[in-house]
């Protein structure tokens, strides 16, 4: 794989059972690149460690006063220099290619996972952790992949040199052959502690990244409540913890580096002392002593790669574990048949001929049923439960632990009797569109914002009109006129996340974007929470008219939206407890009435007392206010 061939047509299906298995899978998929880099590493290091032969040959030629052999030694040094430079350059090129292609593979896998899970990803994994995995963790994983080929070449070269020294000069070669492995293994007792400190540093850095991400995302709210300095103080404290952990980790690696310097120095001293005594006794020649000494000196270079691979693995292992944890998330339920072993890509290949989805939308976990072609409103009372229900309606099983009445591991919804998590992702997305409670607007022109996959039945103008975006178009037209480009509102650029617009304007543009796609089933989670009641009523009428004959589910507790719905389902504590129209449920279900009217127990008591005191029921304050609001909007 070359850099120019990126991105991968298919990054593959990773082994995410553990961090080491994920690293092994990456290395296995880059076997050709690793072999190529290792071969160039062998050329580089073989030429490098062969210098002692040329040096010893030259020294002996000087001792013997042989000019021809001295010239041959000089020519050999020149050739080895060229091979060393060539091998080093090509090794660096091949190793960096391995790094970049491995990082690109991991980033493609993460991007594919984000597309597969959608908004459910940040509900199951903190957004800061996803950012940390896709940036710092990818770099550390790439470092290990790059260092692996250099370590392989260094290990082979070290073994070859030790064997050659034993054959060349057995007396000194045995000392080197015993001492070098001892040097390489001397740091092993220190590695577990260094790895633990590296893990601690990585965890603290991940928490600091999460805190920074949350702070930046909520900066406007923090400034509004005067909590900016408080959260900045928390981030300063978290960053200091990261610094302290990094210093503690660096101390361990400094100790390992010191051991790697001190012990080879002691070995070198021992070899020189023993070799000098042998030369003095006439058992070896001076050239042989110089050759062995030079070989041991040059062996210190490949020995550094033993330290590098240990450090790279210690840093990449927790990073690989985090990446594997994110990549192990599945759109399908672990309890569903074959979901534990078959990912969405493979299911897509198997089920390419699946017929278009349609029919009633049913959530087995709660018992909520949305008949085909109707506008169904769902009242949960708990925003978190509503979010989990929206995930299941979009084809993502919930994997939260039990709590709040919503069972953990609940399966996805069924559309026409077909589980959405068992069909190809593209088919599920084409059939069901879920708009989150906090949708994101990307930067670009309004026309680009609405240029999304669509059925073609709903124009951008109809969608904007139904979402009551007239004032947004006026604001964009004024901005276009102020910039003197006369591009018109549809060509006016919207800033990143729509920060130049109000919350209600952003919400309505997001609604228009969802409406223009015209999916078979549209799920809206609190689509009007940031608009006033009059605009909300017009949006309710617009959505009802535009979506006539299409299945629409609105998760809301707004009386104005509930009154326009064909059918209202009350889902307290994660189970459907009531079905009917809004007015029917107001009169028959006290729990529903309490959620919709925000009625307290005291107000309920007053209402019941007022109802008993007179026929007009003037004590029904909550219902009265709601009914007046509905009648005014109508």
PDB file of C-alpha atoms in Angstrom, residues 363-369 377-386 388-389 392 403-407 555-557 568-580 585 588-596:
ATOM      1  CA  UNK A 363     -40.592  -0.590  19.540  1.00  0.00           C
ATOM      2  CA  UNK A 364     -40.549  -3.976  21.364  1.00  0.00           C
ATOM      3  CA  UNK A 365     -38.865  -2.548  24.469  1.00  0.00           C
ATOM      4  CA  UNK A 366     -41.611  -0.039  25.249  1.00  0.00           C
ATOM      5  CA  UNK A 367     -44.548  -1.407  23.255  1.00  0.00           C
ATOM      6  CA  UNK A 368     -44.875   1.886  21.355  1.00  0.00           C
ATOM      7  CA  UNK A 369     -46.599   1.496  17.968  1.00  0.00           C
ATOM      8  CA  UNK A 377     -46.730  11.924  19.162  1.00  0.00           C
ATOM      9  CA  UNK A 378     -44.868  10.190  21.998  1.00  0.00           C
ATOM     10  CA  UNK A 379     -44.703  11.587  25.520  1.00  0.00           C
ATOM     11  CA  UNK A 380     -41.964  10.112  27.722  1.00  0.00           C
ATOM     12  CA  UNK A 381     -41.543  12.660  30.483  1.00  0.00           C
ATOM     13  CA  UNK A 382     -37.842  11.780  30.778  1.00  0.00           C
ATOM     14  CA  UNK A 383     -35.551  13.348  28.100  1.00  0.00           C
ATOM     15  CA  UNK A 384     -32.990  10.557  28.498  1.00  0.00           C
ATOM     16  CA  UNK A 385     -35.631   7.882  27.981  1.00  0.00           C
ATOM     17  CA  UNK A 386     -36.859   9.791  24.924  1.00  0.00           C
ATOM     18  CA  UNK A 388     -32.938   6.106  23.997  1.00  0.00           C
ATOM     19  CA  UNK A 389     -36.297   5.527  22.336  1.00  0.00           C
ATOM     20  CA  UNK A 392     -34.058   2.385  18.922  1.00  0.00           C
ATOM     21  CA  UNK A 403     -32.351   2.243  35.141  1.00  0.00           C
ATOM     22  CA  UNK A 404     -35.046   4.828  34.777  1.00  0.00           C
ATOM     23  CA  UNK A 405     -37.383   2.125  33.705  1.00  0.00           C
ATOM     24  CA  UNK A 406     -35.582   1.590  30.441  1.00  0.00           C
ATOM     25  CA  UNK A 407     -34.166  -1.926  30.267  1.00  0.00           C
ATOM     26  CA  UNK A 555     -41.108  12.909  20.772  1.00  0.00           C
ATOM     27  CA  UNK A 556     -42.463  15.887  22.676  1.00  0.00           C
ATOM     28  CA  UNK A 557     -44.506  17.081  25.604  1.00  0.00           C
ATOM     29  CA  UNK A 568     -50.593  10.119  21.143  1.00  0.00           C
ATOM     30  CA  UNK A 569     -48.675   7.380  22.987  1.00  0.00           C
ATOM     31  CA  UNK A 570     -47.784   7.937  26.651  1.00  0.00           C
ATOM     32  CA  UNK A 571     -44.579   6.073  27.578  1.00  0.00           C
ATOM     33  CA  UNK A 572     -43.725   6.637  31.251  1.00  0.00           C
ATOM     34  CA  UNK A 573     -40.989   4.496  32.824  1.00  0.00           C
ATOM     35  CA  UNK A 574     -40.069   3.010  29.446  1.00  0.00           C
ATOM     36  CA  UNK A 575     -43.433   1.286  28.765  1.00  0.00           C
ATOM     37  CA  UNK A 576     -46.439   2.407  26.748  1.00  0.00           C
ATOM     38  CA  UNK A 577     -49.187   3.124  29.297  1.00  0.00           C
ATOM     39  CA  UNK A 578     -51.775   5.030  27.293  1.00  0.00           C
ATOM     40  CA  UNK A 579     -52.887   5.569  23.692  1.00  0.00           C
ATOM     41  CA  UNK A 580     -55.408   8.045  22.327  1.00  0.00           C
ATOM     42  CA  UNK A 585     -55.569  11.427  27.549  1.00  0.00           C
ATOM     43  CA  UNK A 588     -58.555  10.169  31.437  1.00  0.00           C
ATOM     44  CA  UNK A 589     -54.888   9.800  32.460  1.00  0.00           C
ATOM     45  CA  UNK A 590     -53.734  11.847  35.501  1.00  0.00           C
ATOM     46  CA  UNK A 591     -50.103  10.867  34.980  1.00  0.00           C
ATOM     47  CA  UNK A 592     -50.190  12.061  31.379  1.00  0.00           C
ATOM     48  CA  UNK A 593     -51.885  15.285  32.406  1.00  0.00           C
ATOM     49  CA  UNK A 594     -49.225  15.903  35.070  1.00  0.00           C
ATOM     50  CA  UNK A 595     -46.407  15.482  32.518  1.00  0.00           C
ATOM     51  CA  UNK A 596     -47.988  17.657  29.831  1.00  0.00           C
TER      52      UNK A 596
END
